[in-house]
Amino acid sequence: MCSQSSSGSDVITLTDDNFKKLVLDSDDIWLVEFFAPWCGHCKNLEPHWAKAATELKGKVKVGALDATVHQEMASRFQVQGYPTIKYFPSGKKTYDSAEDYNGGRTSSDIVSFALEKLAENVPAPEIIQVVNEASMQACSEKPLWVWAEAGAQTALEESLELGGFGYPAMAVVNAKKLKFSTLRGSFSETGINEFLRDLSFGRGQTAPVRGAEMPKIVSTDAWDGKDGELPQEEEIDLSDVDLEKDEL
């Protein structure tokens, strides 16, 4: 079956001999299927497992181990039924690192689970300040996070319908398709996560960038890393003001 990494499959064949080196000693996230060749449920899972492996290639490793042949690993992970799927997090692992996967058995279920785990383990991206045209162009071809001081890039804000409802404000931009979506909800971890999740599932609302092109970026000074200071209000001396008592 495909789970045995037959020709053309992206599923990695695991054995008693290579399991520790490939899975436990790697920094990658792994999903491992423990199967039996005679198992009907395993055969039903086969095309979904293979498709998930292809979709996750380069992001999450997908492997399979014949538990009827490689019984040492099956015993270590207390495999009692087939197919059994185990999740192994990123970073160095031990035999105790394995977690049971109890989600759906379609390729979309498997891929969604894996990508969610991947997102949890991806290091936080560098957030680059947009200070000139070059800094914006360098980011337009990559999935990067950028920021600009409120009011410093008015043309950019207008093209993405930012501002007018307070700061901080946020938009997701596809520079190639010239489409964007503006965060209208809460600017919080939960609000941003929900906003990005809806976009990833195609549920978010998008609009074309105004002017059908990315606006020109104004050159500005980079942030010096210090907090800004609020302007001090001038104190008004009322000692010389003569007010009648009934005016107080």
PDB file of C-alpha atoms in Angstrom:
ATOM      1  CA  MET A   1       0.000   0.000   0.000  1.00  0.00           C
ATOM      2  CA  CYS A   2       0.982   3.647  -0.321  1.00  0.00           C
ATOM      3  CA  SER A   3       1.815   3.780   3.380  1.00  0.00           C
ATOM      4  CA  GLN A   4       4.822   1.598   2.647  1.00  0.00           C
ATOM      5  CA  SER A   5       6.284   4.407   0.504  1.00  0.00           C
ATOM      6  CA  SER A   6       5.743   2.754  -2.820  1.00  0.00           C
ATOM      7  CA  SER A   7       7.026   4.468  -5.945  1.00  0.00           C
ATOM      8  CA  GLY A   8       5.783   8.041  -6.247  1.00  0.00           C
ATOM      9  CA  SER A   9       4.532   8.337  -2.673  1.00  0.00           C
ATOM     10  CA  ASP A  10       5.674  11.111  -0.349  1.00  0.00           C
ATOM     11  CA  VAL A  11       4.987   8.922   2.698  1.00  0.00           C
ATOM     12  CA  ILE A  12       8.261   7.998   4.412  1.00  0.00           C
ATOM     13  CA  THR A  13       8.754   4.319   5.255  1.00  0.00           C
ATOM     14  CA  LEU A  14       9.680   3.835   8.920  1.00  0.00           C
ATOM     15  CA  THR A  15      11.160   0.743  10.544  1.00  0.00           C
ATOM     16  CA  ASP A  16      12.462  -0.396  13.906  1.00  0.00           C
ATOM     17  CA  ASP A  17      15.965   0.476  12.711  1.00  0.00           C
ATOM     18  CA  ASN A  18      15.412   3.985  11.329  1.00  0.00           C
ATOM     19  CA  PHE A  19      12.632   5.303  13.565  1.00  0.00           C
ATOM     20  CA  LYS A  20      14.845   6.947  16.189  1.00  0.00           C
ATOM     21  CA  LYS A  21      17.143   8.587  13.645  1.00  0.00           C
ATOM     22  CA  LEU A  22      14.437   9.841  11.302  1.00  0.00           C
ATOM     23  CA  VAL A  23      11.732  10.813  13.788  1.00  0.00           C
ATOM     24  CA  LEU A  24      13.048  11.269  17.323  1.00  0.00           C
ATOM     25  CA  ASP A  25      16.402  12.802  16.409  1.00  0.00           C
ATOM     26  CA  SER A  26      14.956  15.242  13.877  1.00  0.00           C
ATOM     27  CA  ASP A  27      13.718  18.764  14.477  1.00  0.00           C
ATOM     28  CA  ASP A  28      10.717  18.224  12.210  1.00  0.00           C
ATOM     29  CA  ILE A  29       7.076  17.723  13.080  1.00  0.00           C
ATOM     30  CA  TRP A  30       5.987  14.167  12.260  1.00  0.00           C
ATOM     31  CA  LEU A  31       2.709  12.365  11.752  1.00  0.00           C
ATOM     32  CA  VAL A  32       3.205   8.602  11.836  1.00  0.00           C
ATOM     33  CA  GLU A  33       0.710   5.920  10.876  1.00  0.00           C
ATOM     34  CA  PHE A  34       1.082   2.478  12.436  1.00  0.00           C
ATOM     35  CA  PHE A  35      -0.708   0.090  10.083  1.00  0.00           C
ATOM     36  CA  ALA A  36      -1.322  -3.536   9.256  1.00  0.00           C
ATOM     37  CA  PRO A  37      -1.408  -4.556   5.560  1.00  0.00           C
ATOM     38  CA  TRP A  38      -4.556  -6.657   6.071  1.00  0.00           C
ATOM     39  CA  CYS A  39      -6.484  -3.891   7.876  1.00  0.00           C
ATOM     40  CA  GLY A  40      -9.497  -2.579   5.957  1.00  0.00           C
ATOM     41  CA  HIS A  41      -9.462   0.779   7.740  1.00  0.00           C
ATOM     42  CA  CYS A  42      -5.775   1.152   6.837  1.00  0.00           C
ATOM     43  CA  LYS A  43      -6.586   0.541   3.180  1.00  0.00           C
ATOM     44  CA  ASN A  44      -9.320   3.175   3.338  1.00  0.00           C
ATOM     45  CA  LEU A  45      -6.866   5.624   4.885  1.00  0.00           C
ATOM     46  CA  GLU A  46      -4.174   4.923   2.284  1.00  0.00           C
ATOM     47  CA  PRO A  47      -5.133   7.487  -0.412  1.00  0.00           C
ATOM     48  CA  HIS A  48      -5.860  10.178   2.179  1.00  0.00           C
ATOM     49  CA  TRP A  49      -2.543   9.570   3.938  1.00  0.00           C
ATOM     50  CA  ALA A  50      -0.656   9.747   0.649  1.00  0.00           C
ATOM     51  CA  LYS A  51      -2.435  12.940  -0.421  1.00  0.00           C
ATOM     52  CA  ALA A  52      -1.789  14.559   2.957  1.00  0.00           C
ATOM     53  CA  ALA A  53       1.905  13.648   2.701  1.00  0.00           C
ATOM     54  CA  THR A  54       2.122  15.377  -0.675  1.00  0.00           C
ATOM     55  CA  GLU A  55       0.322  18.504   0.526  1.00  0.00           C
ATOM     56  CA  LEU A  56       2.492  18.705   3.638  1.00  0.00           C
ATOM     57  CA  LYS A  57       5.786  18.049   1.852  1.00  0.00           C
ATOM     58  CA  GLY A  58       8.460  20.443   3.049  1.00  0.00           C
ATOM     59  CA  LYS A  59       6.384  21.432   6.087  1.00  0.00           C
ATOM     60  CA  VAL A  60       5.489  18.335   8.107  1.00  0.00           C
ATOM     61  CA  LYS A  61       6.966  14.848   7.722  1.00  0.00           C
ATOM     62  CA  VAL A  62       4.434  12.063   7.155  1.00  0.00           C
ATOM     63  CA  GLY A  63       5.539   8.492   7.784  1.00  0.00           C
ATOM     64  CA  ALA A  64       4.158   4.984   8.059  1.00  0.00           C
ATOM     65  CA  LEU A  65       5.316   1.882   9.906  1.00  0.00           C
ATOM     66  CA  ASP A  66       4.095  -1.665   9.325  1.00  0.00           C
ATOM     67  CA  ALA A  67       3.323  -2.659  12.902  1.00  0.00           C
ATOM     68  CA  THR A  68       3.061  -6.350  12.001  1.00  0.00           C
ATOM     69  CA  VAL A  69       6.707  -6.362  10.892  1.00  0.00           C
ATOM     70  CA  HIS A  70       8.293  -3.709  13.096  1.00  0.00           C
ATOM     71  CA  GLN A  71       6.820  -4.795  16.376  1.00  0.00           C
ATOM     72  CA  GLU A  72       9.427  -3.142  18.607  1.00  0.00           C
ATOM     73  CA  MET A  73       8.235   0.364  17.724  1.00  0.00           C
ATOM     74  CA  ALA A  74       4.589  -0.701  17.771  1.00  0.00           C
ATOM     75  CA  SER A  75       5.096  -2.050  21.281  1.00  0.00           C
ATOM     76  CA  ARG A  76       6.955   1.058  22.493  1.00  0.00           C
ATOM     77  CA  PHE A  77       4.037   3.240  21.436  1.00  0.00           C
ATOM     78  CA  GLN A  78       1.436   0.794  22.758  1.00  0.00           C
ATOM     79  CA  VAL A  79      -0.268   0.351  19.412  1.00  0.00           C
ATOM     80  CA  GLN A  80      -3.351  -1.784  19.985  1.00  0.00           C
ATOM     81  CA  GLY A  81      -5.491  -1.070  16.924  1.00  0.00           C
ATOM     82  CA  TYR A  82      -5.035  -0.141  13.297  1.00  0.00           C
ATOM     83  CA  PRO A  83      -4.498   2.357  11.974  1.00  0.00           C
ATOM     84  CA  THR A  84      -3.005   4.252  14.913  1.00  0.00           C
ATOM     85  CA  ILE A  85      -1.723   7.750  14.177  1.00  0.00           C
ATOM     86  CA  LYS A  86       0.794   9.509  16.403  1.00  0.00           C
ATOM     87  CA  TYR A  87       1.853  13.147  16.354  1.00  0.00           C
ATOM     88  CA  PHE A  88       5.450  14.090  17.214  1.00  0.00           C
ATOM     89  CA  PRO A  89       6.206  17.795  17.867  1.00  0.00           C
ATOM     90  CA  SER A  90       9.137  19.729  16.457  1.00  0.00           C
ATOM     91  CA  GLY A  91      12.522  19.684  18.163  1.00  0.00           C
ATOM     92  CA  LYS A  92      14.382  16.800  19.709  1.00  0.00           C
ATOM     93  CA  LYS A  93      12.016  14.127  20.978  1.00  0.00           C
ATOM     94  CA  THR A  94      11.814  11.091  23.228  1.00  0.00           C
ATOM     95  CA  TYR A  95       9.526   8.087  23.046  1.00  0.00           C
ATOM     96  CA  ASP A  96       7.257   9.933  25.481  1.00  0.00           C
ATOM     97  CA  SER A  97       6.825  12.853  23.079  1.00  0.00           C
ATOM     98  CA  ALA A  98       4.224  11.048  20.988  1.00  0.00           C
ATOM     99  CA  GLU A  99       0.617  12.216  21.162  1.00  0.00           C
ATOM    100  CA  ASP A 100      -2.412  10.351  19.855  1.00  0.00           C
ATOM    101  CA  TYR A 101      -4.111  11.828  16.809  1.00  0.00           C
ATOM    102  CA  ASN A 102      -7.860  11.428  17.200  1.00  0.00           C
ATOM    103  CA  GLY A 103      -9.022  13.689  14.399  1.00  0.00           C
ATOM    104  CA  GLY A 104     -10.757  12.937  11.129  1.00  0.00           C
ATOM    105  CA  ARG A 105      -9.314  10.507   8.618  1.00  0.00           C
ATOM    106  CA  THR A 106      -9.669  12.518   5.414  1.00  0.00           C
ATOM    107  CA  SER A 107      -6.681  14.235   3.826  1.00  0.00           C
ATOM    108  CA  SER A 108      -8.163  17.662   4.587  1.00  0.00           C
ATOM    109  CA  ASP A 109      -8.615  16.730   8.262  1.00  0.00           C
ATOM    110  CA  ILE A 110      -5.035  15.506   8.492  1.00  0.00           C
ATOM    111  CA  VAL A 111      -3.580  18.509   6.666  1.00  0.00           C
ATOM    112  CA  SER A 112      -5.577  21.002   8.755  1.00  0.00           C
ATOM    113  CA  PHE A 113      -4.365  19.389  11.975  1.00  0.00           C
ATOM    114  CA  ALA A 114      -0.748  19.337  10.812  1.00  0.00           C
ATOM    115  CA  LEU A 115      -0.751  22.947   9.625  1.00  0.00           C
ATOM    116  CA  GLU A 116      -2.301  24.087  12.886  1.00  0.00           C
ATOM    117  CA  LYS A 117       0.485  22.350  14.799  1.00  0.00           C
ATOM    118  CA  LEU A 118       3.042  23.817  12.415  1.00  0.00           C
ATOM    119  CA  ALA A 119       1.722  27.322  13.015  1.00  0.00           C
ATOM    120  CA  GLU A 120       2.042  26.806  16.766  1.00  0.00           C
ATOM    121  CA  ASN A 121       5.715  25.882  16.380  1.00  0.00           C
ATOM    122  CA  VAL A 122       6.856  28.385  13.763  1.00  0.00           C
ATOM    123  CA  PRO A 123       9.175  31.049  15.237  1.00  0.00           C
ATOM    124  CA  ALA A 124       7.732  34.530  15.338  1.00  0.00           C
ATOM    125  CA  PRO A 125       8.543  36.388  12.093  1.00  0.00           C
ATOM    126  CA  GLU A 126      10.707  39.475  11.981  1.00  0.00           C
ATOM    127  CA  ILE A 127       8.524  42.554  11.693  1.00  0.00           C
ATOM    128  CA  ILE A 128      10.108  45.071   9.331  1.00  0.00           C
ATOM    129  CA  GLN A 129       9.414  48.786   9.433  1.00  0.00           C
ATOM    130  CA  VAL A 130       8.476  50.344   6.101  1.00  0.00           C
ATOM    131  CA  VAL A 131      10.768  53.364   5.858  1.00  0.00           C
ATOM    132  CA  ASN A 132      11.260  53.661   2.079  1.00  0.00           C
ATOM    133  CA  GLU A 133      10.320  52.139  -1.265  1.00  0.00           C
ATOM    134  CA  ALA A 134      13.156  49.589  -1.106  1.00  0.00           C
ATOM    135  CA  SER A 135      11.988  48.150   2.214  1.00  0.00           C
ATOM    136  CA  MET A 136       8.478  47.696   0.829  1.00  0.00           C
ATOM    137  CA  GLN A 137       9.671  46.102  -2.414  1.00  0.00           C
ATOM    138  CA  ALA A 138      11.874  43.657  -0.507  1.00  0.00           C
ATOM    139  CA  CYS A 139       8.814  42.386   1.336  1.00  0.00           C
ATOM    140  CA  SER A 140       6.338  42.254  -1.550  1.00  0.00           C
ATOM    141  CA  GLU A 141       7.596  38.895  -2.847  1.00  0.00           C
ATOM    142  CA  LYS A 142       7.646  37.180   0.553  1.00  0.00           C
ATOM    143  CA  PRO A 143       5.111  36.417   3.278  1.00  0.00           C
ATOM    144  CA  LEU A 144       6.452  38.977   5.730  1.00  0.00           C
ATOM    145  CA  TRP A 145       5.031  41.225   8.410  1.00  0.00           C
ATOM    146  CA  VAL A 146       5.691  44.940   8.038  1.00  0.00           C
ATOM    147  CA  TRP A 147       4.661  47.966  10.028  1.00  0.00           C
ATOM    148  CA  ALA A 148       4.621  51.717   9.636  1.00  0.00           C
ATOM    149  CA  GLU A 149       4.141  54.548  12.068  1.00  0.00           C
ATOM    150  CA  ALA A 150       0.569  55.788  12.143  1.00  0.00           C
ATOM    151  CA  GLY A 151       0.208  58.654   9.684  1.00  0.00           C
ATOM    152  CA  ALA A 152       3.707  58.239   8.224  1.00  0.00           C
ATOM    153  CA  GLN A 153       2.515  56.469   5.058  1.00  0.00           C
ATOM    154  CA  THR A 154      -0.803  58.137   4.308  1.00  0.00           C
ATOM    155  CA  ALA A 155      -1.022  56.864   0.705  1.00  0.00           C
ATOM    156  CA  LEU A 156      -0.505  53.296   1.904  1.00  0.00           C
ATOM    157  CA  GLU A 157      -3.119  53.710   4.622  1.00  0.00           C
ATOM    158  CA  GLU A 158      -5.660  55.133   2.188  1.00  0.00           C
ATOM    159  CA  SER A 159      -5.100  52.373  -0.375  1.00  0.00           C
ATOM    160  CA  LEU A 160      -5.719  49.732   2.302  1.00  0.00           C
ATOM    161  CA  GLU A 161      -8.576  51.617   3.968  1.00  0.00           C
ATOM    162  CA  LEU A 162      -6.640  51.984   7.204  1.00  0.00           C
ATOM    163  CA  GLY A 163      -7.020  54.815   9.629  1.00  0.00           C
ATOM    164  CA  GLY A 164     -10.219  56.611  10.385  1.00  0.00           C
ATOM    165  CA  PHE A 165     -11.175  54.050  13.007  1.00  0.00           C
ATOM    166  CA  GLY A 166      -8.192  54.311  15.296  1.00  0.00           C
ATOM    167  CA  TYR A 167      -4.776  52.766  15.729  1.00  0.00           C
ATOM    168  CA  PRO A 168      -3.273  50.225  15.773  1.00  0.00           C
ATOM    169  CA  ALA A 169      -4.752  49.013  12.485  1.00  0.00           C
ATOM    170  CA  MET A 170      -3.876  46.006  10.346  1.00  0.00           C
ATOM    171  CA  ALA A 171      -4.391  44.699   6.810  1.00  0.00           C
ATOM    172  CA  VAL A 172      -3.326  41.585   4.904  1.00  0.00           C
ATOM    173  CA  VAL A 173      -2.107  42.335   1.378  1.00  0.00           C
ATOM    174  CA  ASN A 174      -1.509  40.147  -1.675  1.00  0.00           C
ATOM    175  CA  ALA A 175       0.901  42.348  -3.624  1.00  0.00           C
ATOM    176  CA  LYS A 176       0.704  40.168  -6.743  1.00  0.00           C
ATOM    177  CA  LYS A 177      -3.084  40.115  -6.967  1.00  0.00           C
ATOM    178  CA  LEU A 178      -3.394  43.653  -5.558  1.00  0.00           C
ATOM    179  CA  LYS A 179      -6.023  42.574  -3.081  1.00  0.00           C
ATOM    180  CA  PHE A 180      -6.276  43.218   0.623  1.00  0.00           C
ATOM    181  CA  SER A 181      -8.382  42.579   3.677  1.00  0.00           C
ATOM    182  CA  THR A 182      -8.573  44.902   6.664  1.00  0.00           C
ATOM    183  CA  LEU A 183      -8.927  43.779  10.254  1.00  0.00           C
ATOM    184  CA  ARG A 184     -12.175  45.287  11.511  1.00  0.00           C
ATOM    185  CA  GLY A 185     -12.440  43.348  14.753  1.00  0.00           C
ATOM    186  CA  SER A 186     -10.485  43.461  17.978  1.00  0.00           C
ATOM    187  CA  PHE A 187      -6.751  44.176  17.658  1.00  0.00           C
ATOM    188  CA  SER A 188      -5.839  41.386  20.058  1.00  0.00           C
ATOM    189  CA  GLU A 189      -4.207  37.981  19.804  1.00  0.00           C
ATOM    190  CA  THR A 190      -7.617  36.314  19.594  1.00  0.00           C
ATOM    191  CA  GLY A 191      -8.983  38.859  17.142  1.00  0.00           C
ATOM    192  CA  ILE A 192      -5.960  38.621  14.845  1.00  0.00           C
ATOM    193  CA  ASN A 193      -5.954  34.801  14.971  1.00  0.00           C
ATOM    194  CA  GLU A 194      -9.635  34.669  14.003  1.00  0.00           C
ATOM    195  CA  PHE A 195      -9.073  37.205  11.216  1.00  0.00           C
ATOM    196  CA  LEU A 196      -6.153  35.246   9.731  1.00  0.00           C
ATOM    197  CA  ARG A 197      -7.907  31.898  10.138  1.00  0.00           C
ATOM    198  CA  ASP A 198     -10.963  33.152   8.244  1.00  0.00           C
ATOM    199  CA  LEU A 199      -8.725  34.394   5.436  1.00  0.00           C
ATOM    200  CA  SER A 200      -6.855  31.077   5.242  1.00  0.00           C
ATOM    201  CA  PHE A 201     -10.170  29.239   4.847  1.00  0.00           C
ATOM    202  CA  GLY A 202     -11.375  31.675   2.192  1.00  0.00           C
ATOM    203  CA  ARG A 203     -14.056  33.160   4.428  1.00  0.00           C
ATOM    204  CA  GLY A 204     -12.614  36.644   4.810  1.00  0.00           C
ATOM    205  CA  GLN A 205     -13.717  39.629   2.747  1.00  0.00           C
ATOM    206  CA  THR A 206     -11.168  41.028   0.294  1.00  0.00           C
ATOM    207  CA  ALA A 207     -11.124  44.145  -1.851  1.00  0.00           C
ATOM    208  CA  PRO A 208      -8.910  45.482  -4.660  1.00  0.00           C
ATOM    209  CA  VAL A 209      -6.148  47.896  -3.700  1.00  0.00           C
ATOM    210  CA  ARG A 210      -7.242  51.438  -4.488  1.00  0.00           C
ATOM    211  CA  GLY A 211      -5.697  52.745  -7.688  1.00  0.00           C
ATOM    212  CA  ALA A 212      -4.938  49.197  -8.900  1.00  0.00           C
ATOM    213  CA  GLU A 213      -1.309  49.533  -7.821  1.00  0.00           C
ATOM    214  CA  MET A 214       0.694  49.644  -4.631  1.00  0.00           C
ATOM    215  CA  PRO A 215       1.166  53.257  -3.544  1.00  0.00           C
ATOM    216  CA  LYS A 216       4.518  54.992  -3.420  1.00  0.00           C
ATOM    217  CA  ILE A 217       6.267  54.821  -0.089  1.00  0.00           C
ATOM    218  CA  VAL A 218       7.544  57.996   1.525  1.00  0.00           C
ATOM    219  CA  SER A 219      11.056  57.879   2.998  1.00  0.00           C
ATOM    220  CA  THR A 220      10.949  58.272   6.767  1.00  0.00           C
ATOM    221  CA  ASP A 221      13.321  57.843   9.668  1.00  0.00           C
ATOM    222  CA  ALA A 222      13.436  54.389  11.229  1.00  0.00           C
ATOM    223  CA  TRP A 223      12.159  53.999  14.766  1.00  0.00           C
ATOM    224  CA  ASP A 224      14.954  54.496  17.291  1.00  0.00           C
ATOM    225  CA  GLY A 225      13.527  51.847  19.604  1.00  0.00           C
ATOM    226  CA  LYS A 226      12.394  54.341  22.219  1.00  0.00           C
ATOM    227  CA  ASP A 227       8.862  55.109  23.274  1.00  0.00           C
ATOM    228  CA  GLY A 228       7.500  58.387  22.048  1.00  0.00           C
ATOM    229  CA  GLU A 229       6.800  61.160  24.513  1.00  0.00           C
ATOM    230  CA  LEU A 230       3.455  62.873  24.731  1.00  0.00           C
ATOM    231  CA  PRO A 231       3.646  66.647  24.309  1.00  0.00           C
ATOM    232  CA  GLN A 232       3.471  68.402  27.647  1.00  0.00           C
ATOM    233  CA  GLU A 233       0.487  70.641  28.063  1.00  0.00           C
ATOM    234  CA  GLU A 234       1.243  74.167  29.134  1.00  0.00           C
ATOM    235  CA  GLU A 235      -0.116  74.916  32.575  1.00  0.00           C
ATOM    236  CA  ILE A 236      -2.488  77.851  32.731  1.00  0.00           C
ATOM    237  CA  ASP A 237      -2.022  80.207  35.659  1.00  0.00           C
ATOM    238  CA  LEU A 238      -5.464  81.185  36.959  1.00  0.00           C
ATOM    239  CA  SER A 239      -4.198  83.127  39.967  1.00  0.00           C
ATOM    240  CA  ASP A 240      -4.740  86.494  38.277  1.00  0.00           C
ATOM    241  CA  VAL A 241      -8.206  85.687  36.990  1.00  0.00           C
ATOM    242  CA  ASP A 242     -10.905  87.485  38.967  1.00  0.00           C
ATOM    243  CA  LEU A 243     -14.070  85.392  39.026  1.00  0.00           C
ATOM    244  CA  GLU A 244     -17.242  86.250  40.834  1.00  0.00           C
ATOM    245  CA  LYS A 245     -18.369  83.675  43.343  1.00  0.00           C
ATOM    246  CA  ASP A 246     -21.602  83.053  41.482  1.00  0.00           C
ATOM    247  CA  GLU A 247     -19.571  82.183  38.391  1.00  0.00           C
ATOM    248  CA  LEU A 248     -17.854  79.321  40.202  1.00  0.00           C
TER     249      LEU A 248
END
